[in-house]
XYZ file of C-alpha atoms in Angstrom:
696
model
C 270.887 44.561 27.600
C 269.285 47.263 26.333
C 271.588 49.538 23.704
C 270.346 52.216 25.663
C 271.166 51.656 29.201
C 275.204 52.026 29.288
C 274.022 55.172 28.054
C 271.476 56.391 30.427
C 274.146 55.066 33.310
C 276.491 56.992 31.809
C 274.403 59.880 32.208
C 273.103 59.317 35.440
C 276.444 57.967 36.879
C 278.171 62.417 36.716
C 274.675 63.705 39.220
C 274.767 60.627 41.639
C 277.614 61.531 41.669
C 277.746 65.001 42.671
C 274.877 64.763 44.859
C 276.804 61.821 46.864
C 278.982 65.038 47.072
C 276.557 66.997 48.450
C 274.742 65.005 50.860
C 277.961 63.879 52.463
C 279.441 67.214 53.011
C 276.859 68.984 54.547
C 275.228 65.416 56.046
C 275.904 67.068 59.394
C 274.928 71.142 58.786
C 270.628 69.465 59.565
C 272.108 70.299 63.936
C 272.766 73.671 64.403
C 270.902 76.659 66.149
C 269.606 79.949 64.334
C 273.190 82.273 64.451
C 272.997 86.213 63.973
C 270.694 87.946 61.407
C 268.525 84.557 61.734
C 266.830 85.879 65.112
C 265.860 89.493 63.678
C 264.841 87.414 60.295
C 262.997 84.655 61.158
C 262.968 84.099 65.590
C 262.153 87.402 65.708
C 260.067 88.423 62.724
C 256.404 88.672 63.109
C 255.796 88.269 59.551
C 257.738 85.095 59.150
C 254.451 82.985 60.475
C 252.698 83.848 57.792
C 253.400 83.123 53.937
C 250.749 85.521 52.514
C 252.314 88.796 53.933
C 255.321 88.099 51.113
C 252.788 88.141 48.437
C 252.131 91.529 46.411
C 250.029 93.759 48.390
C 251.564 92.355 51.716
C 253.451 94.438 54.569
C 256.867 91.689 54.166
C 256.609 92.265 50.871
C 256.035 96.183 50.540
C 259.231 95.812 53.737
C 261.401 94.302 51.359
C 260.041 93.602 47.470
C 263.650 92.397 46.311
C 263.782 90.073 48.722
C 260.419 89.236 49.728
C 260.541 85.477 47.623
C 263.310 83.777 49.450
C 261.218 84.868 52.952
C 258.241 83.756 51.437
C 260.360 80.873 51.468
C 260.707 80.843 54.748
C 258.193 81.565 56.014
C 256.112 78.262 54.471
C 259.374 76.596 56.417
C 257.716 78.010 59.418
C 254.218 76.812 58.507
C 255.947 73.179 57.948
C 257.976 73.390 61.566
C 257.800 75.989 63.236
C 260.587 77.155 64.418
C 263.079 73.645 64.022
C 266.246 74.845 62.405
C 266.501 71.914 60.893
C 264.415 72.069 58.130
C 265.023 75.281 57.355
C 268.471 73.715 56.670
C 267.368 71.215 54.587
C 265.518 73.595 52.464
C 268.859 75.364 51.928
C 270.374 71.950 51.795
C 268.581 71.205 49.176
C 268.921 74.607 46.733
C 272.590 73.549 47.232
C 271.803 70.890 45.454
C 269.947 72.231 43.125
C 271.721 74.841 42.023
C 274.995 72.495 41.811
C 273.162 70.356 39.445
C 272.230 73.287 36.894
C 275.557 74.168 36.629
C 276.472 70.523 35.021
C 273.778 71.871 33.059
C 274.902 75.057 31.763
C 278.591 72.993 31.280
C 277.377 70.519 29.500
C 274.746 72.975 27.272
C 277.672 75.665 26.283
C 279.962 72.576 24.659
C 276.652 70.970 22.682
C 276.780 75.371 21.086
C 278.152 76.462 18.006
C 281.211 77.946 18.732
C 282.385 74.771 21.003
C 280.903 71.615 19.404
C 284.533 71.682 17.696
C 286.080 72.070 20.790
C 288.203 68.987 21.891
C 286.311 69.588 25.051
C 282.832 68.354 23.671
C 284.370 64.953 23.648
C 283.455 64.594 27.001
C 281.599 66.931 28.191
C 280.024 65.112 31.445
C 284.356 65.258 32.577
C 284.412 69.308 32.667
C 280.727 69.769 33.316
C 280.980 67.098 37.025
C 284.496 68.902 36.772
C 282.698 72.081 37.541
C 279.554 70.909 39.692
C 281.798 69.461 42.045
C 283.735 72.029 43.413
C 280.914 74.149 43.771
C 279.633 71.650 45.453
C 281.413 70.310 47.658
C 283.498 73.245 47.850
C 283.704 74.355 52.211
C 284.179 78.448 51.144
C 280.323 78.046 50.559
C 278.932 76.853 53.591
C 278.476 80.552 55.157
C 275.355 80.614 51.467
C 273.967 77.218 53.059
C 274.070 76.653 56.829
C 273.484 79.819 58.046
C 269.885 79.860 57.289
C 269.248 83.758 56.347
C 271.801 83.664 54.416
C 268.764 81.424 52.119
C 268.872 84.966 50.544
C 272.189 83.983 49.068
C 272.150 80.944 47.608
C 268.654 81.101 45.635
C 269.004 84.298 44.604
C 271.850 82.131 42.713
C 270.144 79.339 42.261
C 267.296 81.273 40.330
C 270.041 83.352 38.057
C 271.893 80.078 37.064
C 267.422 78.013 35.777
C 267.188 81.422 34.107
C 270.671 80.838 32.260
C 270.369 77.612 31.585
C 267.135 77.730 30.358
C 267.905 80.895 28.482
C 270.210 78.422 27.158
C 267.816 75.580 26.454
C 265.364 77.530 24.800
C 268.061 78.517 22.167
C 269.671 75.150 21.944
C 266.287 73.975 20.718
C 264.889 77.352 18.933
C 268.382 76.980 16.507
C 267.442 73.021 15.814
C 264.008 74.373 14.607
C 262.231 72.541 17.964
C 260.216 75.375 19.188
C 259.407 78.469 16.862
C 256.522 80.946 16.298
C 253.817 80.772 19.425
C 256.088 78.078 20.452
C 259.103 79.549 21.221
C 257.844 82.836 23.274
C 255.917 80.258 25.326
C 259.166 78.502 25.543
C 260.569 81.895 26.862
C 258.114 82.553 29.302
C 260.096 80.497 31.690
C 263.277 82.167 31.054
C 261.918 85.622 32.361
C 259.459 83.638 35.317
C 263.356 82.813 36.684
C 264.873 86.390 35.983
C 262.148 88.094 37.482
C 261.669 85.444 40.906
C 265.629 85.571 41.343
C 265.574 89.417 42.118
C 262.330 89.259 44.256
C 265.136 87.014 46.697
C 267.712 88.938 46.847
C 269.581 91.947 44.702
C 273.104 90.449 43.474
C 270.634 89.327 40.638
C 270.879 93.434 39.033
C 273.787 91.411 36.624
C 271.854 88.264 35.938
C 271.021 89.980 32.254
C 274.321 90.649 31.595
C 275.080 87.315 32.308
C 272.431 85.957 29.676
C 273.555 87.921 27.775
C 277.876 87.656 28.263
C 276.909 84.165 27.080
C 274.546 84.936 24.185
C 277.715 86.779 22.728
C 280.190 84.281 24.133
C 278.586 80.830 22.330
C 275.525 80.999 19.928
C 275.486 82.642 16.325
C 272.622 85.411 15.260
C 272.506 88.573 13.372
C 272.812 91.544 15.570
C 269.971 92.317 14.606
C 268.542 88.487 15.824
C 270.309 88.142 18.693
C 268.432 92.407 19.948
C 265.141 90.423 19.881
C 266.306 87.069 21.436
C 268.243 89.053 24.196
C 265.877 92.087 24.612
C 262.909 90.977 27.264
C 265.974 89.807 29.649
C 267.972 92.777 28.822
C 264.061 94.475 30.418
C 264.948 92.867 33.334
C 267.791 95.551 34.374
C 264.899 97.708 35.152
C 263.040 95.951 37.839
C 265.503 96.010 41.194
C 266.327 100.018 39.684
C 262.624 100.144 39.532
C 260.945 98.687 42.743
C 263.193 100.889 44.945
C 262.093 104.429 43.347
C 258.701 102.520 43.178
C 258.965 102.463 47.340
C 259.955 105.774 47.564
C 257.421 107.082 45.740
C 255.057 105.837 47.829
C 256.092 107.032 50.571
C 254.482 110.143 49.151
C 255.277 113.138 46.776
C 254.559 111.693 43.944
C 257.613 110.319 40.738
C 260.044 113.273 41.685
C 260.007 113.278 45.400
C 260.610 109.448 44.194
C 263.365 110.112 42.133
C 264.705 112.670 44.962
C 264.536 110.076 47.823
C 266.005 107.903 45.470
C 269.399 110.027 44.776
C 268.934 111.121 48.439
C 269.759 107.449 49.538
C 272.444 106.485 46.897
C 274.051 109.714 47.939
C 274.115 108.294 51.411
C 275.510 104.384 50.711
C 278.214 106.907 48.882
C 279.503 108.731 51.543
C 279.063 106.285 53.687
C 278.019 101.875 55.771
C 277.475 102.257 58.908
C 280.678 104.700 60.629
C 282.687 104.005 57.278
C 284.200 106.199 53.899
C 282.320 105.185 50.793
C 286.008 104.988 49.352
C 287.787 103.044 51.854
C 284.654 99.892 51.878
C 285.736 100.216 47.213
C 289.021 100.692 48.000
C 289.534 98.028 50.039
C 287.809 95.152 47.724
C 290.367 94.245 45.434
C 292.012 93.411 48.052
C 288.720 90.963 49.442
C 288.552 89.677 46.508
C 291.683 88.470 46.138
C 291.580 87.328 50.184
C 288.544 85.202 48.523
C 290.746 83.939 45.743
C 292.815 83.372 48.592
C 289.904 80.895 50.188
C 289.173 79.029 47.029
C 292.464 77.761 45.951
C 293.049 76.750 50.243
C 290.083 77.002 52.081
C 291.403 77.874 55.703
C 290.756 81.056 57.540
C 286.843 80.459 57.241
C 285.249 82.409 60.188
C 281.848 84.073 59.901
C 283.157 87.461 60.781
C 285.911 88.751 59.043
C 286.083 92.133 60.733
C 286.443 95.400 60.310
C 289.865 96.310 58.303
C 290.530 98.167 55.378
C 293.277 98.833 52.830
C 294.421 102.220 51.437
C 295.077 102.326 47.854
C 298.202 102.254 47.713
C 298.246 98.723 50.855
C 299.974 95.758 48.733
C 297.512 93.644 49.365
C 294.913 96.129 47.944
C 297.738 96.616 44.293
C 297.563 92.362 44.535
C 293.612 92.787 43.950
C 294.178 95.625 41.334
C 296.937 93.143 39.219
C 294.341 90.214 39.679
C 291.540 91.430 37.831
C 294.103 93.960 35.493
C 295.042 90.515 35.079
C 291.282 88.652 34.198
C 290.068 90.767 31.530
C 292.975 91.285 29.528
C 292.882 87.352 29.934
C 289.306 87.387 28.998
C 289.705 90.477 26.493
C 292.234 88.100 24.949
C 290.615 84.747 24.961
C 287.583 86.249 22.902
C 290.199 87.771 20.278
C 291.733 84.309 19.401
C 289.206 82.730 19.447
C 287.309 84.249 16.973
C 285.824 82.665 14.143
C 287.604 84.126 10.995
C 287.464 81.777 7.791
C 290.996 82.778 6.503
C 293.301 82.007 9.907
C 291.116 79.860 11.745
C 292.507 80.281 15.562
C 295.214 78.243 16.742
C 293.355 78.052 20.719
C 290.511 75.575 21.595
C 286.997 77.627 21.528
C 286.058 76.148 24.931
C 288.144 78.870 26.049
C 286.132 80.998 25.307
C 284.194 78.820 28.242
C 286.525 79.964 30.297
C 285.567 83.241 29.473
C 282.921 82.229 29.787
C 283.001 81.339 33.560
C 285.901 84.774 34.688
C 282.902 87.356 33.464
C 280.341 85.543 34.968
C 282.653 86.198 38.065
C 283.410 89.440 37.934
C 279.582 89.675 37.628
C 278.357 88.111 40.082
C 281.284 90.427 42.117
C 280.545 93.187 41.061
C 278.014 94.888 43.120
C 278.716 93.841 45.857
C 281.605 95.388 45.860
C 280.081 98.286 44.175
C 278.221 98.847 47.297
C 278.807 100.304 49.935
C 277.154 96.983 53.212
C 278.384 96.757 56.904
C 281.376 93.776 56.251
C 283.850 94.408 53.734
C 284.159 90.111 53.789
C 281.759 87.899 54.230
C 282.537 84.757 52.015
C 279.435 84.207 50.928
C 279.764 86.520 48.489
C 281.124 84.476 46.619
C 279.159 81.704 46.769
C 276.998 83.549 42.928
C 280.427 84.582 41.499
C 281.980 80.465 42.582
C 279.321 79.654 40.169
C 281.333 80.963 36.911
C 284.866 80.607 38.228
C 284.543 76.432 38.768
C 283.352 76.782 35.807
C 285.799 78.412 34.314
C 288.601 75.955 36.582
C 286.801 72.980 35.157
C 287.211 74.322 31.496
C 290.959 74.847 31.811
C 291.616 71.866 33.765
C 289.796 69.916 30.447
C 291.845 72.307 28.603
C 295.899 71.974 30.391
C 294.520 67.298 30.174
C 293.973 67.414 26.849
C 297.505 68.651 26.381
C 298.957 66.191 28.632
C 296.697 63.739 27.640
C 295.843 63.772 23.764
C 292.518 62.173 23.816
C 292.304 60.190 26.629
C 291.294 62.626 30.008
C 287.821 62.482 29.983
C 287.857 59.700 32.317
C 291.086 61.049 34.662
C 289.400 64.304 34.801
C 286.328 63.247 36.021
C 288.618 61.276 38.796
C 290.109 63.795 39.510
C 287.931 66.289 40.484
C 285.773 63.430 42.129
C 289.075 62.373 44.163
C 289.485 66.903 45.381
C 285.112 67.057 45.672
C 285.954 64.098 48.029
C 288.947 65.818 49.551
C 286.839 69.351 49.935
C 283.426 67.564 50.864
C 285.412 66.310 53.737
C 287.092 70.081 54.850
C 282.749 70.987 54.610
C 282.145 68.719 56.898
C 284.384 69.543 59.736
C 283.367 73.541 58.546
C 280.545 72.485 59.486
C 280.644 71.143 62.572
C 282.024 74.468 63.446
C 278.848 76.373 62.178
C 276.906 73.286 65.114
C 277.049 75.903 67.801
C 276.726 79.060 68.606
C 279.670 78.800 71.076
C 281.960 77.361 68.572
C 281.121 79.578 65.685
C 281.952 82.527 67.793
C 285.376 80.729 69.178
C 285.679 80.218 66.709
C 286.063 83.878 65.072
C 287.418 85.396 67.709
C 290.073 83.085 68.259
C 290.859 83.569 64.100
C 290.656 87.444 64.225
C 292.251 88.678 68.685
C 291.308 91.910 67.313
C 287.887 92.422 65.945
C 285.981 93.284 69.081
C 282.914 91.877 67.851
C 283.173 88.820 67.203
C 284.905 88.699 71.853
C 280.539 90.470 71.903
C 278.131 87.984 69.655
C 280.811 85.062 71.804
C 279.871 85.984 75.530
C 276.547 86.968 74.818
C 276.354 83.390 73.292
C 277.612 82.418 76.110
C 276.152 83.721 78.690
C 272.545 82.655 77.350
C 274.739 78.869 78.105
C 274.607 79.696 81.129
C 278.095 80.740 81.555
C 277.948 84.580 82.668
C 281.098 84.828 84.087
C 282.362 84.293 81.059
C 280.532 85.627 78.858
C 280.542 88.716 80.429
C 284.486 88.689 80.183
C 284.163 88.302 75.940
C 282.286 91.369 76.213
C 284.430 93.203 78.790
C 287.235 92.245 75.919
C 285.361 93.711 73.539
C 284.786 97.248 74.936
C 288.342 97.237 75.425
C 289.237 97.073 72.474
C 286.449 98.990 71.394
C 284.909 101.398 73.918
C 282.687 103.087 71.769
C 281.428 99.443 70.239
C 278.032 100.333 70.270
C 276.273 96.206 70.300
C 279.075 95.352 72.892
C 277.277 98.062 75.274
C 273.583 96.431 74.308
C 275.031 93.319 74.949
C 276.378 93.706 78.268
C 272.930 95.401 79.158
C 270.595 93.495 78.647
C 272.525 90.486 81.022
C 272.822 93.436 83.614
C 268.708 93.719 83.162
C 268.499 89.688 83.673
C 270.326 89.820 86.287
C 268.845 92.460 87.955
C 271.445 95.011 88.216
C 269.575 98.195 87.019
C 271.744 101.064 86.719
C 274.611 99.080 85.641
C 272.531 98.219 82.226
C 271.116 101.442 82.328
C 273.867 103.524 82.227
C 275.351 101.100 79.461
C 271.579 100.871 77.275
C 271.577 104.033 77.444
C 275.251 104.716 75.854
C 274.561 102.000 73.444
C 271.358 104.542 72.558
C 273.718 107.493 72.054
C 276.219 105.624 69.836
C 274.119 104.130 67.379
C 270.019 106.022 67.885
C 268.864 104.329 65.010
C 269.053 101.050 66.141
C 265.997 100.022 67.491
C 267.257 96.406 69.798
C 269.762 99.055 71.802
C 266.454 101.372 71.555
C 264.528 97.722 72.625
C 266.992 97.128 75.570
C 267.036 100.215 76.703
C 263.193 100.520 76.731
C 263.303 97.435 79.446
C 264.986 98.592 81.455
C 263.410 101.366 81.903
C 259.561 99.826 82.061
C 261.887 97.143 84.491
C 262.878 100.145 87.255
C 259.571 101.350 86.998
C 259.809 104.453 84.573
C 257.319 103.995 83.207
C 257.188 107.674 81.463
C 260.424 106.861 80.588
C 259.540 102.865 78.674
C 256.998 104.339 77.030
C 259.162 107.262 75.234
C 261.289 104.296 74.607
C 259.006 102.118 72.753
C 257.400 104.524 70.803
C 261.278 105.092 69.296
C 261.647 101.704 68.797
C 257.981 101.659 66.666
C 259.564 104.860 64.998
C 261.786 103.311 63.673
C 260.053 99.729 63.239
C 256.151 100.249 62.901
C 256.107 96.313 63.373
C 258.701 94.904 66.443
C 255.147 93.135 67.914
C 257.694 93.148 71.030
C 257.688 96.950 71.674
C 254.249 96.997 71.065
C 252.444 94.541 72.647
C 255.551 95.710 76.076
C 254.069 99.900 75.641
C 250.996 98.147 76.176
C 251.991 96.767 79.335
C 253.473 99.635 79.935
C 249.720 102.139 79.313
C 247.957 99.345 81.059
C 250.162 99.967 84.212
C 250.066 103.930 84.346
C 245.982 103.434 83.539
C 245.970 104.762 80.159
C 243.294 101.430 79.491
C 241.948 102.608 76.385
C 246.070 103.076 74.593
C 246.455 99.724 76.073
C 244.067 98.162 74.161
C 244.836 99.846 71.100
C 247.899 98.836 70.844
C 247.251 95.404 72.528
C 244.738 95.078 69.146
C 247.848 96.691 67.127
C 249.871 93.594 68.735
C 247.694 90.799 67.940
C 247.005 91.784 64.588
C 250.561 92.004 63.693
C 251.804 87.997 64.688
C 247.321 85.972 65.393
C 249.895 83.215 65.983
C 251.197 84.661 69.400
C 248.592 84.010 72.083
C 250.073 86.351 74.230
C 248.829 89.658 72.903
C 244.901 88.090 72.109
C 245.719 87.273 76.534
C 247.159 91.049 77.152
C 243.646 92.691 75.796
C 241.440 90.148 76.914
C 242.538 91.341 80.245
C 242.536 94.981 79.232
C 238.939 95.096 77.721
C 237.270 93.105 80.527
C 238.923 95.644 82.285
C 236.578 98.897 80.643
C 234.166 96.106 81.003
C 233.256 95.655 77.940
C 232.941 91.385 78.299
C 232.498 90.818 73.920
C 235.462 91.783 73.368
C 237.754 89.938 76.079
C 236.006 87.046 75.274
C 236.093 87.405 70.760
C 240.192 87.885 72.302
C 240.247 85.310 74.453
C 239.138 82.988 71.847
C 241.441 84.042 69.413
C 244.436 83.355 71.414
C 243.051 79.982 72.597
C 242.523 79.348 68.644
C 246.101 79.574 68.611
C 247.356 77.906 72.136
C 243.955 76.077 73.144
C 245.788 75.486 76.384
C 247.300 78.523 77.218
C 246.274 79.407 81.223
C 245.804 82.798 80.968
C 243.728 82.371 78.003
C 241.112 80.498 79.629
C 240.984 82.988 82.621
C 240.737 85.566 80.188
C 237.175 83.166 78.965
C 236.312 82.424 82.031
C 236.036 86.568 83.364
C 234.482 87.745 80.263
C 231.517 84.786 81.065
C 231.393 86.105 84.365
C 230.995 88.939 82.731
C 228.108 87.881 81.451
C 225.815 86.577 83.867
C 227.208 82.781 82.413
C 227.975 81.194 85.517
C 228.849 78.008 84.250
C 230.870 78.208 81.422
C 232.851 81.034 83.530
C 233.648 78.318 86.563
C 234.915 74.976 84.302
C 236.700 77.683 82.048
C 238.529 79.447 85.459
C 238.474 75.532 87.684
C 240.669 74.966 83.721
C 242.564 77.935 83.952
C 244.209 76.500 87.155
C 244.317 72.981 86.142
C 246.525 74.594 83.606
C 248.316 76.334 85.884
C 247.605 79.776 86.657
C 248.413 81.445 90.042
C 246.861 84.546 89.693
C 244.821 85.592 92.898
C 242.180 87.346 90.370
C 241.618 83.895 88.584
C 240.861 82.112 91.730
C 237.893 85.270 92.948
C 236.596 84.507 89.810
C 236.329 81.327 90.027
C 235.300 82.298 94.030
C 232.069 84.454 93.001
C 231.551 81.472 89.553
C 231.096 78.887 92.813
C 228.873 81.240 93.993
C 226.046 82.201 91.829
C 226.416 77.864 91.109
C 225.407 77.354 95.171
C 229.153 75.856 95.188
C 229.995 77.007 98.574
C 232.144 74.931 100.110
C 234.495 74.908 96.062
C 233.829 78.609 96.699
C 235.475 78.797 99.997
C 238.380 76.853 98.724
C 238.949 79.412 96.067
C 238.809 82.302 97.883
C 241.022 80.619 99.949
C 243.766 80.092 97.621
C 243.390 83.360 96.487
C 244.387 84.573 99.329
C 247.303 82.401 101.102
C 247.959 83.598 96.897
C 248.301 87.240 97.524
C 250.461 86.597 100.535
C 253.132 84.211 98.882
C 251.740 81.445 100.922
C 251.720 80.015 97.366
C 247.424 78.557 95.727
């Protein structure tokens, strides 16, 4: 046998074990539906079908540059697989597995650094690395960041965050070993910056990445202060990327840099005073208790939910005091570990150098939590916020476990730690598999949340809507009514109830609930759009136009609002405005044939046959079997006095299912011009039957 074969096997087995754990844990994760924010971010997002729109200069990029790279990957998913959730979830699982391998690599690199090379953990580095990666890949607390499609925002940002740190660690290792120098060293640094910039274009949590790299440098590497600054300066400069992007966006709104700075300060002040209806102080003072809950779920992963509710904690609450004690204890422990492992020539430390790996993991954990704990967000607690911090937490746990194992079985602990990590990983993977079963069905997901938080109105409201969409309208209405009993001013429940009533044709109560929802949340575009649809259905065209315009004033790229507004204008006889808005809707989403077909109909009514033909042909490039597009194309040919192609297209529209009397009228006219009197008479008779409700 080749002498290197055992070493290759030793390197390959931990990687294979990590991948096997992850694939087992998420083997059932691909079959679930889109849920919650997936709808607005993917299904109803006109830009998601066009990856180029998320590149710099595109409208998708402009709407959210700090998340543009994540949405670019989602748009690539759409390009390859449309709206099948399985493809999106498969990519999310792949990102998670890659992140676990980077956790493994990070620990290996740290244990090869000068400060840790003499540690007892450096004798079995793969066992420690396997322990950290197994916990990361298999723990059920990660499911929300992996199985919830739109939370690729979190998992991709974390992957690139890890990648940047690992690339820096590897670059420093090669630099210190003399493998790179001069221009090669500069070129070798570029991937570090690229990964950092992509992380900062994936989600704002990457803001702390430069500080994590600085922590790695200070914890494990040796250099003079001047050289440290030289090594860290480029990556520390990226600390400005996210804030300056926000400032740049504000400047782009008009008024120059001074106005941009004023708007940014106003936004910060608004965030400091309120998030939704919750004061900023309540959010921040509640976070220590929330962090304590997160840590409890790491130790004992029970009580997971897609929605943990609205509960806040006063500063004197025992849960807040416990959280503050934990955070303070972690800070003191980190400072002590770093101080105890400082290099002293005269008096060597009795603490193993690997204690610095524990300290580094805690620093990573605190950095990862800091942004979303200090910037007030709508939800007090969501599980995906632990994804980035957990990478450091599991590194610290693995290092502490290795040090403890050394005390129990000096020099003989490596296999025991690896075996124990794998056994624990298998148990955690089973729990993750079970949690993913809950995510496989939206009714089951919200029923689970409602059972765990029966006083949370949002869980009942969303469960009700899911039940109704499943066809169980009575049960759905009952759940929404429960939500409204718990919180009578819960605007989302009023919106959901209004939409369901509208679907049932109960226009008066639907309008009542939707008007109340808009009064409660004037800036909520979904509520306003639902109200606009209800007004439209009730025949109040003026009110519908006003409501659609209000939606577009808050969300100018709302394609359905544009299309429906154009329909309302057409019904009011304002074909000029209808054409304008149909054209905007068609340009916004060329992949949707409906706005183009509607544009063609409006242009035909205005006598613009050439324009109608172009609109129909654009729709047919996307949907070749669209009956309406064939009918418009046939009508355009007829208006251009081309009877043969008109008859061909109109008869094809009929075969594809068109039941519009006007299509049959045009078909009769085309046949008449061709001298086919019998077919013309049959088409006229079919048009008459359709108008009298007798069918074609």
